[in-house]
Amino acid sequence: MRQRLAAILSHVRGRTLADIGCDHGLIAVGALKQGRVDKVIATDISAGSLSKARALAAQEGAVDIDFRVGDGMSVLKDGEADVVVIAGMGGREIISIMSGARRGVEKYILSPHRNAKELREYLTSHGFKIDSDYIVKDGKHFYSVIICSEGVGGALTPRELYFGDNDRSDKVYAEYLRQERDKCLYVISKAGEEKTAKEQELLKLIEEEIALLC
Ligand SMILES: C[S@@+](CC[C@H](N)C(=O)[O-])C[C@H]1O[C@@H](n2cnc3c(N)ncnc32)[C@H](O)[C@@H]1O
């Protein structure tokens, strides 16, 4: 299984998982096959995507899955799921889905493929605390995996807002920072110093963080 999906699945543990935007159904089916939950509610805004998950479940003999077509958590009732996964979409889409969060969820496992900083800002200003937040590498790409729950956490530092809370001895994190540094340097070299205040600020943070790697 791909690294990103394996990392997400490793956090799933509970009675009922709601996999919002399940698409292929690998998380939904994997959670049942690994005995991580008793039941899954697999949802997707697209009926076509959900049919992929249905086909995988049938092929794998995963019977305890309730399939629902609909937008975000509108297809869930309060108390139906204690673990929720929202993965493989942009941070802004995840924010929109989290704004309809249901009661009774003990753990959210979120994995945005862009705009992770915006998502962190949203979570910490809307009654969620981030319990862990780290980078995984899958193929050539890096993804954030953010575990959060309802509650009040401390304000995030600029470093936590941009990068999450990674182990500074983790080689994947070091590789990610170097890639982000190269991206900033490229943008600054193309657009010039006057037009890249944001990138220069980020570059400074990245370089400070690189200097602290173990
Ligand atoms: C790229 S797939 C990700 C599949 C899987 N969660 C993963 O991480 O590999 C994104 C899926 O999210 C679904 N989606 C996008 N917005 C959604 C929403 N508001 N509610 C439910 N599903 C949504 C899309 O239809 C698509 O099937």
mmCIF file of C-alpha atoms and ligand atoms in Angstrom:
data_model
loop_
_atom_site.group_PDB
_atom_site.id
_atom_site.type_symbol
_atom_site.label_atom_id
_atom_site.label_comp_id
_atom_site.label_asym_id
_atom_site.label_seq_id
_atom_site.Cartn_x
_atom_site.Cartn_y
_atom_site.Cartn_z
ATOM 1 C CA MET A 1 0.000 0.000 0.000
ATOM 2 C CA ARG A 2 1.144 3.524 -0.737
ATOM 3 C CA GLN A 3 2.972 5.338 2.068
ATOM 4 C CA ARG A 4 0.389 8.111 2.395
ATOM 5 C CA LEU A 5 -2.519 5.691 2.749
ATOM 6 C CA ALA A 6 -0.557 3.454 5.122
ATOM 7 C CA ALA A 7 0.253 6.463 7.345
ATOM 8 C CA ILE A 8 -3.410 7.537 7.414
ATOM 9 C CA LEU A 9 -4.602 4.017 8.190
ATOM 10 C CA SER A 10 -2.103 3.641 11.033
ATOM 11 C CA HIS A 11 -4.086 6.286 12.977
ATOM 12 C CA VAL A 12 -7.511 4.725 12.440
ATOM 13 C CA ARG A 13 -8.776 3.009 15.580
ATOM 14 C CA GLY A 14 -12.323 3.074 16.926
ATOM 15 C CA ARG A 15 -15.863 1.780 16.440
ATOM 16 C CA THR A 16 -17.023 3.505 13.256
ATOM 17 C CA LEU A 17 -14.873 5.230 10.664
ATOM 18 C CA ALA A 18 -16.361 7.806 8.314
ATOM 19 C CA ASP A 19 -14.145 8.054 5.221
ATOM 20 C CA ILE A 20 -15.263 11.324 3.637
ATOM 21 C CA GLY A 21 -14.337 11.535 -0.044
ATOM 22 C CA CYS A 22 -13.398 7.829 -0.117
ATOM 23 C CA ASP A 23 -13.051 7.545 -3.926
ATOM 24 C CA HIS A 24 -11.207 4.209 -4.541
ATOM 25 C CA GLY A 25 -12.189 2.972 -1.060
ATOM 26 C CA LEU A 26 -8.692 1.810 -0.064
ATOM 27 C CA ILE A 27 -8.869 3.497 3.359
ATOM 28 C CA ALA A 28 -12.420 2.290 4.043
ATOM 29 C CA VAL A 29 -11.685 -1.308 3.034
ATOM 30 C CA GLY A 30 -8.187 -1.277 4.606
ATOM 31 C CA ALA A 31 -9.565 -0.155 7.980
ATOM 32 C CA LEU A 32 -11.986 -3.103 8.080
ATOM 33 C CA LYS A 33 -9.501 -5.654 6.767
ATOM 34 C CA GLN A 34 -6.934 -4.590 9.366
ATOM 35 C CA GLY A 35 -9.567 -4.835 12.126
ATOM 36 C CA ARG A 36 -9.151 -1.165 13.036
ATOM 37 C CA VAL A 37 -12.886 -0.462 13.260
ATOM 38 C CA ASP A 38 -16.126 -2.482 13.376
ATOM 39 C CA LYS A 39 -17.902 -0.507 10.708
ATOM 40 C CA VAL A 40 -17.233 2.085 7.998
ATOM 41 C CA ILE A 41 -19.361 4.802 6.460
ATOM 42 C CA ALA A 42 -17.790 5.501 3.068
ATOM 43 C CA THR A 43 -18.942 8.722 1.454
ATOM 44 C CA ASP A 44 -18.225 10.679 -1.688
ATOM 45 C CA ILE A 45 -19.785 13.662 -3.395
ATOM 46 C CA SER A 46 -19.513 11.727 -6.657
ATOM 47 C CA ALA A 47 -21.649 8.621 -7.233
ATOM 48 C CA GLY A 48 -19.096 7.472 -9.816
ATOM 49 C CA SER A 49 -16.258 7.632 -7.271
ATOM 50 C CA LEU A 50 -18.326 5.803 -4.686
ATOM 51 C CA SER A 51 -18.947 2.995 -7.172
ATOM 52 C CA LYS A 52 -15.156 2.353 -7.196
ATOM 53 C CA ALA A 53 -15.266 1.888 -3.415
ATOM 54 C CA ARG A 54 -18.301 -0.431 -3.739
ATOM 55 C CA ALA A 55 -16.441 -2.550 -6.304
ATOM 56 C CA LEU A 56 -13.325 -2.799 -4.107
ATOM 57 C CA ALA A 57 -15.414 -3.729 -1.047
ATOM 58 C CA ALA A 58 -17.208 -6.460 -3.032
ATOM 59 C CA GLN A 59 -13.900 -7.797 -4.356
ATOM 60 C CA GLU A 60 -12.345 -7.837 -0.864
ATOM 61 C CA GLY A 61 -15.447 -9.170 0.904
ATOM 62 C CA ALA A 62 -15.675 -6.081 3.144
ATOM 63 C CA VAL A 63 -19.355 -6.150 4.072
ATOM 64 C CA ASP A 64 -19.613 -3.702 6.992
ATOM 65 C CA ILE A 65 -19.556 -0.603 4.822
ATOM 66 C CA ASP A 66 -22.426 1.801 4.466
ATOM 67 C CA PHE A 67 -22.008 3.793 1.210
ATOM 68 C CA ARG A 68 -23.438 7.305 1.048
ATOM 69 C CA VAL A 69 -23.351 9.866 -1.755
ATOM 70 C CA GLY A 70 -23.228 13.483 -0.589
ATOM 71 C CA ASP A 71 -21.300 16.598 0.300
ATOM 72 C CA GLY A 72 -18.897 16.362 3.233
ATOM 73 C CA MET A 73 -20.419 15.477 6.590
ATOM 74 C CA SER A 74 -23.970 16.353 5.513
ATOM 75 C CA VAL A 75 -24.546 12.613 5.038
ATOM 76 C CA LEU A 76 -23.538 11.807 8.641
ATOM 77 C CA LYS A 77 -25.594 12.181 11.816
ATOM 78 C CA ASP A 78 -24.175 13.297 15.152
ATOM 79 C CA GLY A 79 -22.667 10.333 17.008
ATOM 80 C CA GLU A 80 -22.514 7.995 13.988
ATOM 81 C CA ALA A 81 -18.729 8.002 13.611
ATOM 82 C CA ASP A 82 -15.981 8.282 16.198
ATOM 83 C CA VAL A 83 -13.121 8.478 13.680
ATOM 84 C CA VAL A 84 -13.206 10.590 10.516
ATOM 85 C CA VAL A 85 -10.733 10.585 7.623
ATOM 86 C CA ILE A 86 -10.710 13.430 5.087
ATOM 87 C CA ALA A 87 -7.782 12.924 2.750
ATOM 88 C CA GLY A 88 -6.534 13.551 -0.746
ATOM 89 C CA MET A 89 -8.154 16.929 -1.345
ATOM 90 C CA GLY A 90 -7.084 20.534 -0.924
ATOM 91 C CA GLY A 91 -6.904 22.258 2.467
ATOM 92 C CA ARG A 92 -9.740 24.611 1.504
ATOM 93 C CA GLU A 93 -12.077 21.729 0.647
ATOM 94 C CA ILE A 94 -11.178 20.095 3.957
ATOM 95 C CA ILE A 95 -11.918 23.386 5.775
ATOM 96 C CA SER A 96 -15.322 23.530 4.118
ATOM 97 C CA ILE A 97 -16.054 19.929 5.190
ATOM 98 C CA MET A 98 -14.764 20.532 8.750
ATOM 99 C CA SER A 99 -17.146 23.498 9.068
ATOM 100 C CA GLY A 100 -19.951 20.891 9.085
ATOM 101 C CA ALA A 101 -18.261 18.661 11.689
ATOM 102 C CA ARG A 102 -20.551 16.299 13.617
ATOM 103 C CA ARG A 103 -20.739 15.589 17.352
ATOM 104 C CA GLY A 104 -19.153 12.471 18.814
ATOM 105 C CA VAL A 105 -16.030 12.384 16.663
ATOM 106 C CA GLU A 106 -13.011 11.626 18.822
ATOM 107 C CA LYS A 107 -10.373 11.830 16.127
ATOM 108 C CA TYR A 108 -10.030 13.465 12.734
ATOM 109 C CA ILE A 109 -7.291 12.295 10.378
ATOM 110 C CA LEU A 110 -6.754 14.943 7.716
ATOM 111 C CA SER A 111 -4.364 14.842 4.800
ATOM 112 C CA PRO A 112 -4.511 17.869 2.509
ATOM 113 C CA HIS A 113 -2.487 17.832 -0.679
ATOM 114 C CA ARG A 114 -2.164 21.624 -0.636
ATOM 115 C CA ASN A 115 -2.902 24.621 1.627
ATOM 116 C CA ALA A 116 -1.995 22.777 4.827
ATOM 117 C CA LYS A 117 -1.096 26.091 6.514
ATOM 118 C CA GLU A 118 -4.592 27.473 5.897
ATOM 119 C CA LEU A 119 -6.094 24.289 7.273
ATOM 120 C CA ARG A 120 -3.982 24.518 10.455
ATOM 121 C CA GLU A 121 -5.040 28.159 10.888
ATOM 122 C CA TYR A 122 -8.677 27.188 10.484
ATOM 123 C CA LEU A 123 -8.501 24.260 12.897
ATOM 124 C CA THR A 124 -6.785 26.140 15.705
ATOM 125 C CA SER A 125 -9.202 29.073 15.465
ATOM 126 C CA HIS A 126 -12.358 26.915 15.267
ATOM 127 C CA GLY A 127 -12.243 24.710 18.340
ATOM 128 C CA PHE A 128 -9.847 21.963 17.248
ATOM 129 C CA LYS A 129 -6.481 21.072 18.690
ATOM 130 C CA ILE A 130 -3.783 19.466 16.614
ATOM 131 C CA ASP A 131 -2.516 16.324 18.297
ATOM 132 C CA SER A 132 0.115 15.399 15.733
ATOM 133 C CA ASP A 133 1.115 16.775 12.364
ATOM 134 C CA TYR A 134 3.884 15.369 10.232
ATOM 135 C CA ILE A 135 5.095 14.893 6.688
ATOM 136 C CA VAL A 136 5.054 11.619 4.759
ATOM 137 C CA LYS A 137 6.666 10.953 1.411
ATOM 138 C CA ASP A 138 4.840 8.952 -1.217
ATOM 139 C CA GLY A 139 6.677 8.515 -4.515
ATOM 140 C CA LYS A 140 8.100 11.946 -5.300
ATOM 141 C CA HIS A 141 5.468 13.842 -3.303
ATOM 142 C CA PHE A 142 5.208 15.018 0.279
ATOM 143 C CA TYR A 143 1.925 15.101 2.220
ATOM 144 C CA SER A 144 0.915 16.379 5.637
ATOM 145 C CA VAL A 145 -0.928 14.035 7.965
ATOM 146 C CA ILE A 146 -2.761 16.064 10.616
ATOM 147 C CA ILE A 147 -4.424 14.350 13.564
ATOM 148 C CA CYS A 148 -6.819 16.599 15.460
ATOM 149 C CA SER A 149 -9.700 16.531 17.878
ATOM 150 C CA GLU A 150 -12.163 18.949 19.441
ATOM 151 C CA GLY A 151 -10.540 21.113 22.086
ATOM 152 C CA VAL A 152 -8.364 24.110 22.653
ATOM 153 C CA GLY A 153 -4.659 23.843 21.954
ATOM 154 C CA GLY A 154 -1.990 26.497 22.298
ATOM 155 C CA ALA A 155 -1.370 28.976 19.490
ATOM 156 C CA LEU A 156 0.878 27.553 16.787
ATOM 157 C CA THR A 157 4.336 28.980 16.206
ATOM 158 C CA PRO A 158 5.166 30.131 12.638
ATOM 159 C CA ARG A 159 7.212 26.943 12.233
ATOM 160 C CA GLU A 160 4.242 24.750 13.278
ATOM 161 C CA LEU A 161 1.897 26.693 10.999
ATOM 162 C CA TYR A 162 4.097 26.144 7.945
ATOM 163 C CA PHE A 163 5.589 22.720 8.557
ATOM 164 C CA GLY A 164 3.560 20.941 11.251
ATOM 165 C CA ASP A 165 5.349 19.303 14.137
ATOM 166 C CA ASN A 166 7.933 16.922 12.739
ATOM 167 C CA ASP A 167 10.738 15.007 14.346
ATOM 168 C CA ARG A 168 13.875 16.959 13.424
ATOM 169 C CA SER A 169 15.834 13.727 13.032
ATOM 170 C CA ASP A 170 13.371 12.427 10.400
ATOM 171 C CA LYS A 171 15.061 12.150 7.000
ATOM 172 C CA VAL A 172 11.783 12.641 5.123
ATOM 173 C CA TYR A 173 11.266 15.947 6.931
ATOM 174 C CA ALA A 174 14.802 17.060 6.034
ATOM 175 C CA GLU A 175 14.177 16.159 2.403
ATOM 176 C CA TYR A 176 10.863 18.024 2.429
ATOM 177 C CA LEU A 177 12.474 21.187 3.858
ATOM 178 C CA ARG A 178 15.215 21.113 1.235
ATOM 179 C CA GLN A 179 12.639 20.744 -1.528
ATOM 180 C CA GLU A 180 10.630 23.681 -0.120
ATOM 181 C CA ARG A 181 13.826 25.741 0.099
ATOM 182 C CA ASP A 182 14.583 25.015 -3.571
ATOM 183 C CA LYS A 183 11.043 26.042 -4.555
ATOM 184 C CA CYS A 184 11.397 29.372 -2.698
ATOM 185 C CA LEU A 185 14.819 30.034 -4.218
ATOM 186 C CA TYR A 186 13.444 29.322 -7.687
ATOM 187 C CA VAL A 187 10.475 31.706 -7.258
ATOM 188 C CA ILE A 188 12.724 34.436 -5.836
ATOM 189 C CA SER A 189 15.225 34.034 -8.680
ATOM 190 C CA LYS A 190 12.437 34.265 -11.289
ATOM 191 C CA ALA A 191 10.275 37.037 -9.794
ATOM 192 C CA GLY A 192 12.962 39.139 -8.108
ATOM 193 C CA GLU A 193 13.473 40.193 -4.476
ATOM 194 C CA GLU A 194 10.942 43.091 -4.576
ATOM 195 C CA LYS A 195 7.973 40.880 -5.472
ATOM 196 C CA THR A 196 8.667 37.912 -3.230
ATOM 197 C CA ALA A 197 8.374 39.125 0.366
ATOM 198 C CA LYS A 198 6.285 36.045 1.338
ATOM 199 C CA GLU A 199 8.757 33.596 -0.195
ATOM 200 C CA GLN A 200 11.686 35.381 1.482
ATOM 201 C CA GLU A 201 9.984 35.167 4.867
ATOM 202 C CA LEU A 202 9.279 31.473 4.285
ATOM 203 C CA LEU A 203 12.844 30.880 3.089
ATOM 204 C CA LYS A 204 14.159 32.398 6.317
ATOM 205 C CA LEU A 205 11.957 30.059 8.375
ATOM 206 C CA ILE A 206 13.032 27.058 6.286
ATOM 207 C CA GLU A 207 16.704 27.895 6.702
ATOM 208 C CA GLU A 208 16.296 28.318 10.459
ATOM 209 C CA GLU A 209 14.536 24.953 10.588
ATOM 210 C CA ILE A 210 17.205 23.255 8.438
ATOM 211 C CA ALA A 211 19.872 24.553 10.827
ATOM 212 C CA LEU A 212 18.041 22.817 13.694
ATOM 213 C CA LEU A 213 17.844 19.394 12.009
ATOM 214 C CA CYS A 214 19.561 16.627 13.927
HETATM 215 C C1 LIG B 1 -8.373 12.462 -4.880
HETATM 216 S S1 LIG B 1 -9.709 11.651 -4.133
HETATM 217 C C2 LIG B 1 -9.041 11.144 -2.586
HETATM 218 C C3 LIG B 1 -9.458 9.752 -2.239
HETATM 219 C C4 LIG B 1 -8.959 9.256 -0.898
HETATM 220 N N1 LIG B 1 -9.616 9.937 0.201
HETATM 221 C C5 LIG B 1 -7.468 9.383 -0.772
HETATM 222 O O1 LIG B 1 -6.995 10.096 0.126
HETATM 223 O O2 LIG B 1 -6.741 8.761 -1.558
HETATM 224 C C6 LIG B 1 -10.793 12.962 -3.606
HETATM 225 C C7 LIG B 1 -12.217 12.490 -3.500
HETATM 226 O O3 LIG B 1 -12.930 13.424 -2.691
HETATM 227 C C8 LIG B 1 -14.222 13.578 -3.230
HETATM 228 N N2 LIG B 1 -14.746 14.853 -2.717
HETATM 229 C C9 LIG B 1 -14.341 16.109 -3.048
HETATM 230 N N3 LIG B 1 -15.053 17.027 -2.360
HETATM 231 C C10 LIG B 1 -15.919 16.325 -1.571
HETATM 232 C C11 LIG B 1 -16.934 16.693 -0.639
HETATM 233 N N4 LIG B 1 -17.188 17.983 -0.377
HETATM 234 N N5 LIG B 1 -17.621 15.728 -0.015
HETATM 235 C C12 LIG B 1 -17.373 14.418 -0.282
HETATM 236 N N6 LIG B 1 -16.453 13.997 -1.178
HETATM 237 C C13 LIG B 1 -15.733 14.940 -1.803
HETATM 238 C C14 LIG B 1 -14.003 13.506 -4.734
HETATM 239 O O4 LIG B 1 -15.184 13.167 -5.428
HETATM 240 C C15 LIG B 1 -12.923 12.425 -4.835
HETATM 241 O O5 LIG B 1 -13.490 11.142 -5.023
#
